Coordinates of C-alpha atoms and ligand atoms in Angstrom, one line a residue:
Chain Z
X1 CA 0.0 0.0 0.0
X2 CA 0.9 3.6 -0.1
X3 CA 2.6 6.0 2.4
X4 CA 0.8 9.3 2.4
X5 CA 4.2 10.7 3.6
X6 CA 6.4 9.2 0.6
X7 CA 8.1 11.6 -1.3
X8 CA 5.5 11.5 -4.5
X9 CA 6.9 10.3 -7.7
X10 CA 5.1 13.1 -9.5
X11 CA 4.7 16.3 -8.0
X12 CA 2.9 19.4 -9.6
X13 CA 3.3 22.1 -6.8
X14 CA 1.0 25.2 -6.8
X15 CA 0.7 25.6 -10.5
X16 CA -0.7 28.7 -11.8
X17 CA -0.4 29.1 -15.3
X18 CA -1.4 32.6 -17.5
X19 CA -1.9 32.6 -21.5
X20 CA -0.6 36.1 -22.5
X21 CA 0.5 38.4 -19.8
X22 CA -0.2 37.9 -16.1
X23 CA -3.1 40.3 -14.8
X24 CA -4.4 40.3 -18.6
X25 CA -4.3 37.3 -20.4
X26 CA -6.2 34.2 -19.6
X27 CA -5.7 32.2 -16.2
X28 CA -6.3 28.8 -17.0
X29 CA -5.2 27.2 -14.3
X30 CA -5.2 28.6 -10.9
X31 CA -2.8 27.5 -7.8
X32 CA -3.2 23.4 -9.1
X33 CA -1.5 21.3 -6.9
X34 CA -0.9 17.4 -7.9
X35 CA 0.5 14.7 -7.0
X36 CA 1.1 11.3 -7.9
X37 CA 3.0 8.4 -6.0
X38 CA 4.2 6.0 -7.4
X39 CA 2.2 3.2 -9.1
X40 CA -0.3 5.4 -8.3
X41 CA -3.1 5.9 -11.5
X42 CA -4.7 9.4 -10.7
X43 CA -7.4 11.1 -12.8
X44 CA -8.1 14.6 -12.9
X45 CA -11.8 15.2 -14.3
X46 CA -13.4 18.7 -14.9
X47 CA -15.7 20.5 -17.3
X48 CA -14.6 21.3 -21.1
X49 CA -12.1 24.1 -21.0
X50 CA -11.3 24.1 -17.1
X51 CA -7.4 23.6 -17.6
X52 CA -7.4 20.1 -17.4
X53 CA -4.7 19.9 -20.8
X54 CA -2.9 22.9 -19.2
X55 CA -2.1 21.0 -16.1
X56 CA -0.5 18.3 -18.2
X57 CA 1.2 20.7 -20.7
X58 CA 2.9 21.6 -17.9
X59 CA 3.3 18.9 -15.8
X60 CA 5.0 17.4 -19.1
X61 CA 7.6 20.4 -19.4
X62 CA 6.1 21.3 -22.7
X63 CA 4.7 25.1 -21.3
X64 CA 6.1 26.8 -18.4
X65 CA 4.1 27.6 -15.2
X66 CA 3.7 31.1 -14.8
X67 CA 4.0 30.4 -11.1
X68 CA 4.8 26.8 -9.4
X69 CA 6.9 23.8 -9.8
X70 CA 6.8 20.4 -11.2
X71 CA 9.2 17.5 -9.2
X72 CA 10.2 14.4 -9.8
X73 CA 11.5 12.1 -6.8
X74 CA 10.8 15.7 -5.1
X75 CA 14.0 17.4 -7.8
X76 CA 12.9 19.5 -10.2
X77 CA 12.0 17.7 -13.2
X78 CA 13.1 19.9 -15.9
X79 CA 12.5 20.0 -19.8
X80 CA 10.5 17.6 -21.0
X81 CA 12.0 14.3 -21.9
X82 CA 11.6 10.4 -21.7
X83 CA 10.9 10.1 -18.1
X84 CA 7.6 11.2 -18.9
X85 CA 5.9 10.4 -21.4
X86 CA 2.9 12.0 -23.1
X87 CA -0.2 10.1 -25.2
X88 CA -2.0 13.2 -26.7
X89 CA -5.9 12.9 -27.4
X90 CA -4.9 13.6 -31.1
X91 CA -2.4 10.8 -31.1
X92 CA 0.4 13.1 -32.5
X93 CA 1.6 10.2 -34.8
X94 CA 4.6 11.0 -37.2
X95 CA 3.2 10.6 -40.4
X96 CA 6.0 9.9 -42.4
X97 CA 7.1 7.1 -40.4
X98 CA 5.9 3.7 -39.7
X99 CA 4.1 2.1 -37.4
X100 CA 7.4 0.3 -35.5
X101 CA 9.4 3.8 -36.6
X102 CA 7.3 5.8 -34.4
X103 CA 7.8 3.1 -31.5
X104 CA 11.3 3.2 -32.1
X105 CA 11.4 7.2 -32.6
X106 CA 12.0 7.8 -28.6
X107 CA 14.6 5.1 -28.4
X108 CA 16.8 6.2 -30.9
X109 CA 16.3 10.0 -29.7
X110 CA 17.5 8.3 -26.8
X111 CA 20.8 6.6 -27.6
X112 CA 18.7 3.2 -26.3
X113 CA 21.2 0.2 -27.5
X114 CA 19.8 -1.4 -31.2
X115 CA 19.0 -5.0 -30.4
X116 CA 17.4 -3.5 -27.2
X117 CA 15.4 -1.1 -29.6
X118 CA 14.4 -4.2 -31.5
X119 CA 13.1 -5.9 -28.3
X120 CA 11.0 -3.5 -27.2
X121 CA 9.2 -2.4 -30.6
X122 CA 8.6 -5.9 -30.7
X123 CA 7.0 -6.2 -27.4
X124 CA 4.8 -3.0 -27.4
X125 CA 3.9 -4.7 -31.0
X126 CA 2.8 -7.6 -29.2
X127 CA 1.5 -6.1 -26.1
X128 CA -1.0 -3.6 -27.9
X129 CA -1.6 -6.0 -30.6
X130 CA -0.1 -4.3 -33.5
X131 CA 1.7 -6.9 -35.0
X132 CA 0.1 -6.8 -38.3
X133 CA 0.3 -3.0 -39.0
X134 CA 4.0 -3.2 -38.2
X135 CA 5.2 -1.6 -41.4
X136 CA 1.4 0.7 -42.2
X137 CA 2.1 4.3 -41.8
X138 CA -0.6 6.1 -39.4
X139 CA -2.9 7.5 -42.1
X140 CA -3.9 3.5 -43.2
X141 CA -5.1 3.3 -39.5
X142 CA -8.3 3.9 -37.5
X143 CA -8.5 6.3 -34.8
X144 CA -8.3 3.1 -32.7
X145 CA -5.0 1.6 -34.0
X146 CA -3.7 5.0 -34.3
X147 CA -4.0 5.4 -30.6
X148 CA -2.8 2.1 -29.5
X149 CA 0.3 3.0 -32.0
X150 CA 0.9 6.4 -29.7
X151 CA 0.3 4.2 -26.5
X152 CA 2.9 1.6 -27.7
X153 CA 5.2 5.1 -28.3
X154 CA 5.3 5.6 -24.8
X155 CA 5.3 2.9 -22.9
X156 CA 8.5 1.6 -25.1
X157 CA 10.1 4.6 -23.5
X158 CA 9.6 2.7 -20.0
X159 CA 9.0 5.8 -18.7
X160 CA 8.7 6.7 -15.1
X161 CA 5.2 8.4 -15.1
X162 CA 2.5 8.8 -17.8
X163 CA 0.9 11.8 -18.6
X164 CA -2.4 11.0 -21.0
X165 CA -4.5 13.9 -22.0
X166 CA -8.2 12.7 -22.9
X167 CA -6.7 9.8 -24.8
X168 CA -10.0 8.1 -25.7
X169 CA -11.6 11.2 -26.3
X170 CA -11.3 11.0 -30.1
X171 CA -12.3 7.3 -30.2
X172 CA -15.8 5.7 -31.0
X173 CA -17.9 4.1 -27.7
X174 CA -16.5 0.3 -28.8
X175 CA -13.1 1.5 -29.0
X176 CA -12.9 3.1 -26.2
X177 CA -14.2 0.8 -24.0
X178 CA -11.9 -2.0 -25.5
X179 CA -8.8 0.3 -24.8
X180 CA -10.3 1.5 -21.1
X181 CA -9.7 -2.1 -20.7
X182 CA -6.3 -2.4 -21.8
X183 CA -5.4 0.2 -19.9
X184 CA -6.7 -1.2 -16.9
X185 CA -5.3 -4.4 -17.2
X186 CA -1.9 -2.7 -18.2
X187 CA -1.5 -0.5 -14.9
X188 CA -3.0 -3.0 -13.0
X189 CA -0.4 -5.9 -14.3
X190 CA 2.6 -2.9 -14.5
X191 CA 1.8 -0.6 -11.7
X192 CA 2.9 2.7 -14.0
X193 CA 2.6 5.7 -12.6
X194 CA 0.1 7.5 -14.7
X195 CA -1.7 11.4 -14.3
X196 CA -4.9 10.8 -16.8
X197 CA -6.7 13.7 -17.3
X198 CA -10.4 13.2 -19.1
X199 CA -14.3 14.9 -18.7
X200 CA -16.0 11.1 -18.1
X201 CA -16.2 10.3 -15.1
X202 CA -16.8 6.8 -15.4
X203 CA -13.6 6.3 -17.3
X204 CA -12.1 7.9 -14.0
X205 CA -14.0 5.8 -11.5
X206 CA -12.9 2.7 -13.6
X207 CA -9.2 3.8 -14.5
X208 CA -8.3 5.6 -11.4
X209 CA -7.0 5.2 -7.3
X210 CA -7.7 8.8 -6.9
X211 CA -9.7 11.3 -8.5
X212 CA -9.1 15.3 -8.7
X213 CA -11.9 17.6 -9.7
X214 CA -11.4 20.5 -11.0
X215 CA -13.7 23.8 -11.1
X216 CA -14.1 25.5 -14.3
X217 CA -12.2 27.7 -15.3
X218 CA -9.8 29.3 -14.0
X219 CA -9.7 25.6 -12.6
X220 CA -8.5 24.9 -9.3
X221 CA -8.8 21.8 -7.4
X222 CA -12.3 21.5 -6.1
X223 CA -12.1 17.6 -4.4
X224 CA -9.9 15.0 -4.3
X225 CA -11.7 11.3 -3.7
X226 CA -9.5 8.5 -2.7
X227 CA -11.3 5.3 -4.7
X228 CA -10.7 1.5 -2.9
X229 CA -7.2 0.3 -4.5
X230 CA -7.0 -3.3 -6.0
X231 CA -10.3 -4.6 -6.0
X232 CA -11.5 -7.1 -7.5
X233 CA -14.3 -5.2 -9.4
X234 CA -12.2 -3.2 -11.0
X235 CA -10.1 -5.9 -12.8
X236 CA -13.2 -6.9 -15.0
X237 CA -14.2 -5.1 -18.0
X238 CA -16.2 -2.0 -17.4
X239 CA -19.8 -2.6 -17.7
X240 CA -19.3 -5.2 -14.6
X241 CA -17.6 -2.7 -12.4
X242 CA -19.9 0.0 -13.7
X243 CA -23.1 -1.9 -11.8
X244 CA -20.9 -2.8 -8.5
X245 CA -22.2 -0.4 -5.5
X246 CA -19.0 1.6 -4.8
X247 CA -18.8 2.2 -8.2
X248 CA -22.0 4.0 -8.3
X249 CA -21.6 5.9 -5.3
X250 CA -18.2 7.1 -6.0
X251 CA -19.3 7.7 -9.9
X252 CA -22.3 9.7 -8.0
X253 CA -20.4 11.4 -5.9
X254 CA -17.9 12.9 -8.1
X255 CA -20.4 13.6 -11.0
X256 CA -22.4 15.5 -9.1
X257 CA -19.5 17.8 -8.0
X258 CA -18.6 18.2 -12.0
X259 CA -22.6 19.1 -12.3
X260 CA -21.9 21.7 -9.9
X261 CA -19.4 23.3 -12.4
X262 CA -21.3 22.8 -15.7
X263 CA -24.4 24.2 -14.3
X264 CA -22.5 27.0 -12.7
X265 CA -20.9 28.2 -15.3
Chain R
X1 CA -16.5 2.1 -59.4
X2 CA -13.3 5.2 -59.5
X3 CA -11.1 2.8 -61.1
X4 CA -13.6 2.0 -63.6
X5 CA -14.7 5.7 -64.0
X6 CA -10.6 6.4 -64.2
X7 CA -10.1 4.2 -66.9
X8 CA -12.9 5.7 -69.0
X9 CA -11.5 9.2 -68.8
X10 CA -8.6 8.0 -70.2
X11 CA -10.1 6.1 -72.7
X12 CA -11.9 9.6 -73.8
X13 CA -8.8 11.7 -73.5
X14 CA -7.3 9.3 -76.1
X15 CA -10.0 9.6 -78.4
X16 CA -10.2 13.3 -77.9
X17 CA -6.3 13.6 -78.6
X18 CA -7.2 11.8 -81.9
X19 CA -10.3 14.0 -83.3
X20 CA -8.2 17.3 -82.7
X21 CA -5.6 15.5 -84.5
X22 CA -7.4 14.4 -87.6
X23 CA -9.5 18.1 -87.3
X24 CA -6.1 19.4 -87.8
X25 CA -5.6 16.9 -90.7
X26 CA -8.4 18.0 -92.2
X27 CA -8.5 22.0 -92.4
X28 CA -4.7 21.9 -93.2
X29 CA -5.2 19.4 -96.4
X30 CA -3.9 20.5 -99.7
X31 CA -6.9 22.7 -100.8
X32 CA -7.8 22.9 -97.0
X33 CA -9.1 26.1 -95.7
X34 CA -5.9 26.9 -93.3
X35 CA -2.6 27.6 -95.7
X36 CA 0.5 25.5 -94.7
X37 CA 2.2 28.9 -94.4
X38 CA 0.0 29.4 -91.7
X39 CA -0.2 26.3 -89.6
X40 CA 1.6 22.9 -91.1
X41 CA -0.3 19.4 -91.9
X42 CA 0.3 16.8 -89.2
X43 CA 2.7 15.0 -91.8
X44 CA 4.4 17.8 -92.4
X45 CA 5.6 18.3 -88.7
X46 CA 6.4 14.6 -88.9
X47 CA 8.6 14.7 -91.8
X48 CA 10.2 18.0 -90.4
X49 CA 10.7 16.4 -87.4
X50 CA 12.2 13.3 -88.5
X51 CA 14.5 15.7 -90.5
X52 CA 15.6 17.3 -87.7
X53 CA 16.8 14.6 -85.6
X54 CA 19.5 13.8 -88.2
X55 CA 20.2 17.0 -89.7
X56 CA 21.8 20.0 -87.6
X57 CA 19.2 23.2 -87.6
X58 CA 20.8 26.5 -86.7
X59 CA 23.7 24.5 -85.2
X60 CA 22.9 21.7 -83.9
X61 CA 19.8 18.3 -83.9
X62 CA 16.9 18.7 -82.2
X63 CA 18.3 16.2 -79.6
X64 CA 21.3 18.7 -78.9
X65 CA 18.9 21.9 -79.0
X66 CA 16.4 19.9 -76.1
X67 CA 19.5 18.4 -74.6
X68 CA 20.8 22.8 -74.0
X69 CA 17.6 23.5 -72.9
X70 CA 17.0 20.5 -70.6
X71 CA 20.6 21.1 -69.2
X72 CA 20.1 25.2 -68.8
X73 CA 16.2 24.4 -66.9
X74 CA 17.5 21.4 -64.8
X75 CA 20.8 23.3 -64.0
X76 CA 19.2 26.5 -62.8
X77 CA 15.9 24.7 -60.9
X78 CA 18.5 23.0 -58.8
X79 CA 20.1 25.8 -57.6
X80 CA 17.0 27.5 -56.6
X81 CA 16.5 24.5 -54.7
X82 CA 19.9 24.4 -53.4
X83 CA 19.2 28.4 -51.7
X84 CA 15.6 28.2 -51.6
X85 CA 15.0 25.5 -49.7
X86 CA 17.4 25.8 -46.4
X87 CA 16.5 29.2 -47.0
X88 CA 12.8 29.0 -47.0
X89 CA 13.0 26.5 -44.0
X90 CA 15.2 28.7 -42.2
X91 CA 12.7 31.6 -42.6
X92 CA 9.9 29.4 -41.0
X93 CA 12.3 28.0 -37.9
X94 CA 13.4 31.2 -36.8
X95 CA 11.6 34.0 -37.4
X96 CA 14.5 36.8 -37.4
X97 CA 16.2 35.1 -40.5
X98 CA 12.3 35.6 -41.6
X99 CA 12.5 39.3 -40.5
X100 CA 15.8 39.6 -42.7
X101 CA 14.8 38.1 -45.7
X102 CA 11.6 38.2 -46.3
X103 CA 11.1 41.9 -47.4
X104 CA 13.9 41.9 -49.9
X105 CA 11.9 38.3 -51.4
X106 CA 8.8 40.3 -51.0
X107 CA 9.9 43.3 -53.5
X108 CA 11.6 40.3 -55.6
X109 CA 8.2 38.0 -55.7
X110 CA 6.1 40.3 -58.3
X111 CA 8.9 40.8 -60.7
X112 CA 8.3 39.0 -63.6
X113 CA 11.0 36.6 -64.2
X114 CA 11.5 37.8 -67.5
X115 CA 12.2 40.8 -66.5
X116 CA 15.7 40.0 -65.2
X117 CA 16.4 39.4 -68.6
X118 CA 17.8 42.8 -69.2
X119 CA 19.9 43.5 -66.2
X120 CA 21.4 39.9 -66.7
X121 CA 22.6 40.6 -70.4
X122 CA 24.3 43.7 -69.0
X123 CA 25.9 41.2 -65.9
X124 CA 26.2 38.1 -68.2
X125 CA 25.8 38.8 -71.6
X126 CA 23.7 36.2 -73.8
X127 CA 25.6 32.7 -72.6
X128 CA 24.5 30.1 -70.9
X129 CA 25.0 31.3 -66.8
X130 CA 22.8 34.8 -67.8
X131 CA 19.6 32.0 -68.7
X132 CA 20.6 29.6 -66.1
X133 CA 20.2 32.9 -63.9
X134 CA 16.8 33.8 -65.2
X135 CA 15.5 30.5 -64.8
X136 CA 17.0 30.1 -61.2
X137 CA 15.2 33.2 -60.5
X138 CA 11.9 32.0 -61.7
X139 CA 12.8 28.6 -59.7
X140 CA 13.9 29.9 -56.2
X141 CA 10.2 31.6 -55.4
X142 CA 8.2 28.1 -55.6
X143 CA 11.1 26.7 -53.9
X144 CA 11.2 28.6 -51.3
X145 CA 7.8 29.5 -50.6
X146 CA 6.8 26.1 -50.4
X147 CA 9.2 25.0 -48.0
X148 CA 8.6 27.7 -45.8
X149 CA 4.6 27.3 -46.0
X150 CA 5.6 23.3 -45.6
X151 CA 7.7 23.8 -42.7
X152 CA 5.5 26.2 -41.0
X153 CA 2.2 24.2 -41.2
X154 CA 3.7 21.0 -39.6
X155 CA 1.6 20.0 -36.7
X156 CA 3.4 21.5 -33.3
X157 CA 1.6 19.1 -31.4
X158 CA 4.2 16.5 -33.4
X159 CA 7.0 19.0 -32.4
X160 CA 5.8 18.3 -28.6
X161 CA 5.5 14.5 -29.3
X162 CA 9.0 14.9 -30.2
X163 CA 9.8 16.8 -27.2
X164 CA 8.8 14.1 -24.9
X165 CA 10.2 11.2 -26.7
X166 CA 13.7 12.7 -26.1
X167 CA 14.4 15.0 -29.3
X168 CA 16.8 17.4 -29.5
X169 CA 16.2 20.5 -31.7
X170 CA 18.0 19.5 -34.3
X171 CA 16.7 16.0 -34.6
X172 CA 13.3 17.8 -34.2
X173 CA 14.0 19.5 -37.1
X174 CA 15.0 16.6 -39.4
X175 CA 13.5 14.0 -38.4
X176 CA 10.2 15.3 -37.5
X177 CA 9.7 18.8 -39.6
X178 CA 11.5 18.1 -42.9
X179 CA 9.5 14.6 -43.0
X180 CA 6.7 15.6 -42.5
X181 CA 7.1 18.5 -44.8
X182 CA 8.1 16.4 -47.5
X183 CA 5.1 16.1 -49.7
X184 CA 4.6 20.1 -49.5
X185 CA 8.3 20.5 -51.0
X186 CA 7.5 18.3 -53.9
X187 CA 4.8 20.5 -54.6
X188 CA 6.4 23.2 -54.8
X189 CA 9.7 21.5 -56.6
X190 CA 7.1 20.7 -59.4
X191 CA 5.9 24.2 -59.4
X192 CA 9.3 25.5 -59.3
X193 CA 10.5 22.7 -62.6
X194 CA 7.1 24.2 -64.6
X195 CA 7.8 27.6 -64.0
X196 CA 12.1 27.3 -65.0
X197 CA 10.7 25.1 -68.3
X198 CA 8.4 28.1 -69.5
X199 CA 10.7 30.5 -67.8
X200 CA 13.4 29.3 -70.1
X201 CA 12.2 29.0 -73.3
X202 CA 10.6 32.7 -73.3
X203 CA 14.4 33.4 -72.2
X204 CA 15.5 31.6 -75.4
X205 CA 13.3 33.7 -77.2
X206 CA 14.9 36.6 -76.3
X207 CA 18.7 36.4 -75.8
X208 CA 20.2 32.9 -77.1
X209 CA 22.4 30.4 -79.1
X210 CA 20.9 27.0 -78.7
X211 CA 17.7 25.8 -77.4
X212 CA 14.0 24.8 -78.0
X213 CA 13.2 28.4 -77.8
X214 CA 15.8 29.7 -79.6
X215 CA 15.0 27.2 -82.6
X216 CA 11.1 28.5 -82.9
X217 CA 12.0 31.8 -83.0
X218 CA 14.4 31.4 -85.9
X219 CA 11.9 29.1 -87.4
X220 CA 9.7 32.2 -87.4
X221 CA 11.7 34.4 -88.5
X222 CA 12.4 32.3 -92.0
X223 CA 8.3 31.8 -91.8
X224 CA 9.1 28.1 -91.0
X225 CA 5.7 27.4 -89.4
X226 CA 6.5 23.6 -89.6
X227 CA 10.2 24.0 -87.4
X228 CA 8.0 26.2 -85.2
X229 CA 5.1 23.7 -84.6
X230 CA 7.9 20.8 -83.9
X231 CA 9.7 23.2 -81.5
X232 CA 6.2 24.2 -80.0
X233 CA 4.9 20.7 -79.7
X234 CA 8.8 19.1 -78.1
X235 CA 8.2 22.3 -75.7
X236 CA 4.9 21.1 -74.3
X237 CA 6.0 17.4 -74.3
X238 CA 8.7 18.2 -72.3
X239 CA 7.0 20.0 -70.0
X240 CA 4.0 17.2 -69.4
X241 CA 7.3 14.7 -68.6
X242 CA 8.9 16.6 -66.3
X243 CA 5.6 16.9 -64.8
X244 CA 4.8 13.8 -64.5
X245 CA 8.6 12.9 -63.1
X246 CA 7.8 15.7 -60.4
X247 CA 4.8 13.2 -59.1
X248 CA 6.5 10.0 -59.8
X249 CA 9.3 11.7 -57.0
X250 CA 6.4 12.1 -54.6
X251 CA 5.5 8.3 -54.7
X252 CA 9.3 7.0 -54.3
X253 CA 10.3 9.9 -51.9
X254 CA 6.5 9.9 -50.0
X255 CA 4.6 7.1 -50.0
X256 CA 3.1 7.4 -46.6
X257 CA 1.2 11.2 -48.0
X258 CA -0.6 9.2 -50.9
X259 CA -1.7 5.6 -48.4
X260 CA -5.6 4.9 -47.5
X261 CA -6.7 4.0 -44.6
X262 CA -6.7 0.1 -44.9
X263 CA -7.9 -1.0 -41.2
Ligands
ADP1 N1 -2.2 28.4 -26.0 C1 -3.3 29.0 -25.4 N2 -3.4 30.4 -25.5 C2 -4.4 31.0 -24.9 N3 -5.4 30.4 -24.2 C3 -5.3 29.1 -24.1 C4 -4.3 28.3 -24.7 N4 -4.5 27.0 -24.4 C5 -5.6 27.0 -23.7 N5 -6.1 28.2 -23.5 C6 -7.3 28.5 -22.7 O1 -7.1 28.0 -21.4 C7 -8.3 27.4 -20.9 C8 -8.1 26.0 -20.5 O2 -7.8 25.2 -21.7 P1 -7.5 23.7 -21.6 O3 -6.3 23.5 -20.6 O4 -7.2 23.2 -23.0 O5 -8.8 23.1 -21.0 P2 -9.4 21.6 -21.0 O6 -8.3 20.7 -21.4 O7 -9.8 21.4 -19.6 O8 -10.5 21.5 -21.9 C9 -9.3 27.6 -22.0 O9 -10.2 28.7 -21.7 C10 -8.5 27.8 -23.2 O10 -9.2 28.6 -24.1
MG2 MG1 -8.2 19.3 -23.1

């Protein structure tokens, strides 16, 4: 189980980040702070346009806080790089490469050794069942394959925490249930460290050990609920957990504080 | 259903190619309405053309005349690839190489090519670097502009993939901008190879000593309609191949921007 005292593996402190000047521009996110331990899956849910991709753009070292700071191991976790890794809702595919390319794009950037390179294209391959579009380029792919190619991307980087913005937001109900699933089964089996942002809240009752709500915008932290860890309800696939009782009441719960933000808006 | 609809169009375009051609039979026939002074009879441009493949005009065959003007075009669209595309990528990486050139390319854009014909006869006289000039001056703007528009519209959200999977800046640049900006620069080389072809034979038109161009204005001169038609008709030729090469480039250098979704 967790320490609450443990240094967190991920640690967004007092984020408040401007667009444009400070004072005039747009505060998108307001003193945010996050954080993750490790093997710890957190969600952070909120209405359209709360922040929600701003606290990952920065927690990713891809925008700088206006005000705030972003650990690792409780250091400063500077520009972004491999130890984070990022799955974007838009997938953010190379097109020009292939399918095991863009699994191997990280590991070359990264001086990884070649036969290791090979081993671990091969396994995400496997792993995310991509075998047989190996050598397609993105653009022969459905939204589906596209994202389990971007998945594959980052987990061959064997990255210390995973930062997903609303990865399944771009996908059909099926799909998206079948890669909710994955996912599930992948943390569960793997114990990554992930900070998954998205607006359903079932996906972050299913997915998550803790969920963060957000207000709208300028979003700040409204609640954080601690969901039970490793139970057995969770391990199924998501219409089963979906009817077990402490699913609904924490799917309640939290829903109705996201309500509270929609309707106040 | 498109394939078969593709290979009907073709089907028409080849019989459309032959009605204009026997339409031209007919109105230049001996006793025709159109004189052979004015416009030739598809035999005649044959024969003449035959003719001139073994039989030096004004200097040279017709294969050494399309061999100076295919060497002049492919000489001076290089270079203007050569500056304009590290050039036009620079200009959409950084922004103050942007600030520095783009003004001067600005002033440069709406002059006609052509019309650097007159300053380069004073620089180069009428050889072959004053035309390889003028057409790397009607080259360079395609070139350039299109990898700078290519460049800039690449997707930053693949410049922050990069990011995260451990890039550098430079690696960034190559292996994620340039790719991806591929296609875009083909464009714009074919754009640039169309404009140096036409670009060059209204240069050999004007100040010349070998060449397509060169030959149909002679031809005109002596009021040798046929010579002119054969010129006329290697001109467009040539310019449809080199076309076509252009988009052949894109499948062998690009594959990935012309794929279907399969699955
Ligand atoms: N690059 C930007 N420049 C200016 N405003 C931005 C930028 N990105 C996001 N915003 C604004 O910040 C707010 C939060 O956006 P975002 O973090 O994308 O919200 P969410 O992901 O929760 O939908 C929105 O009002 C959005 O318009
Ligand atoms: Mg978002």
């Amino acid at each position: 189980m967790l320490e609450p005292s443990a240094t967190p593996k991920l640690e967004l402190r007092n984020i408040t980040k401007w667009y444009g000047p400070e004072g005039t521009g747009v505060l998108a996110v307001d003193d945010c702070s996050v954080s993750v331990q490790k093997g710890e899956f957190v969600c952070v849910v909120g209405p359209s346009g709360c922040g929600k991709s701003t606290l990952m753009t920065v927690g990713a070292g891809l925008e700088e806080a206006t005000h705030g700071e972003i650990l690792i191991d409780g250091k400063p976790a500077g520009k972004p790089g491999p130890r984070r890794s990022v799955v974007f809702q838009k997938f953010a595919l190379f097109p020009s490469e292939t399918v095991a390319q863009n699994i191997k794009f990280g590991l070359q950037m990264t001086n990884v050794p070649r036969d290791e390179q090979e081993r671990r294209v091969q396994q995400q391959l496997e792993i995310m069942g991509l075998t047989q579009f190996r050598d397609s380029y993105p653009s022969q792919l459905s939204g589906g394959m596209q994202q389990r190619v971007a998945i594959a991307r980052a987990l061959a980087m064997q990255p210390e925490i995973l930062l997903m913005d609303e990865p399944f937001g771009a996908l059909d109900a099926q799909t998206r249930t079948i890669l909710q699933e994955e996912v599930q089964r992948l943390s569960h089996q793997m114990h990554y460290t992930v900070l998954f942002i998205t607006h359903s809240v079932e996906e972050a009752v299913y997915l998550s050990d803790r969920v963060i709500v957000m207000s709208r915008r300028p979003g700040r932290i409204k609640k954080e609920i601690q969901l039970p860890r490793d139970v057995a309800w969770k391990r199924g696939d998501i219409e089963q957990a979906a009817e077990h009782p402490e699913f609904i009441e924490a799917r309640r719960e939290i829903w109705a504080l996201v309500r509270e933000e929609i309707m106040a808006a | 259903m498109r394939r078969i609809a593709n290979g009907n169009l073709v089907l028409v375009s080849a019989a459309a190619c032959v009605v204009w051609i026997a339409v031209w039979a007919w109105i230049t026939r001996s006793g025709g309405p159109v004189s052979s002074l004015f416009l030739p009879s598809p035999g005649d441009v044959v024969e003449r053309f035959g003719r001139m493949w073994v039989k030096p005009y004004i200097g040279s065959t017709l294969l050494g005349h399309v061999f100076s003007s295919l060497s002049i075009v492919l000489a001076g669209w290089a270079l203007g690839g050569i500056v304009g595309v590290p050039l036009g990528v620079a200009m959409a990486w950084w922004p103050r190489v942007k600030w520095l050139v783009f003004p001067i390319f600005q002033l440069i854009r709406p002059v006609p090519p052509l019309a650097w014909i007159p300053l380069t006869l004073v620089w180069m006289g009428i050889g072959e670097p004053a035309r390889i000039f003028v057409v790397f001056i009607a080259a360079l703007v395609p070139w350039l502009m299109n990898s700078m528009q290519a460049v800039g519209s690449v997707d930053p959200l693949l410049i922050d993939a990069g990011r995260t999977l451990g890039a550098s800046d430079g690696k960034i640049l190559t292996r994620i901008v340039c790719r991806t900006a591929l296609p875009t620069l083909i464009a714009g080389a074919r754009i640039a190879l169309g404009n140096a072809w036409t670009t060059l034979v209204a240069a050999e038109l004007l100040a010349a000593t070998a060449g397509l161009g060169y030959v149909a204005l002679n031809a005109s001169r002596m009021l040798d309609t046929d010579v002119l038609v054969v010129a006329m008709l290697l001109i467009g030729l040539l310019g449809v191949l080199l076309s076509l090469l252009m988009k052949l480039a894109t499948h062998v250098l690009a594959p990935w921007s012309l794929s279907q979704q399969k699955g």
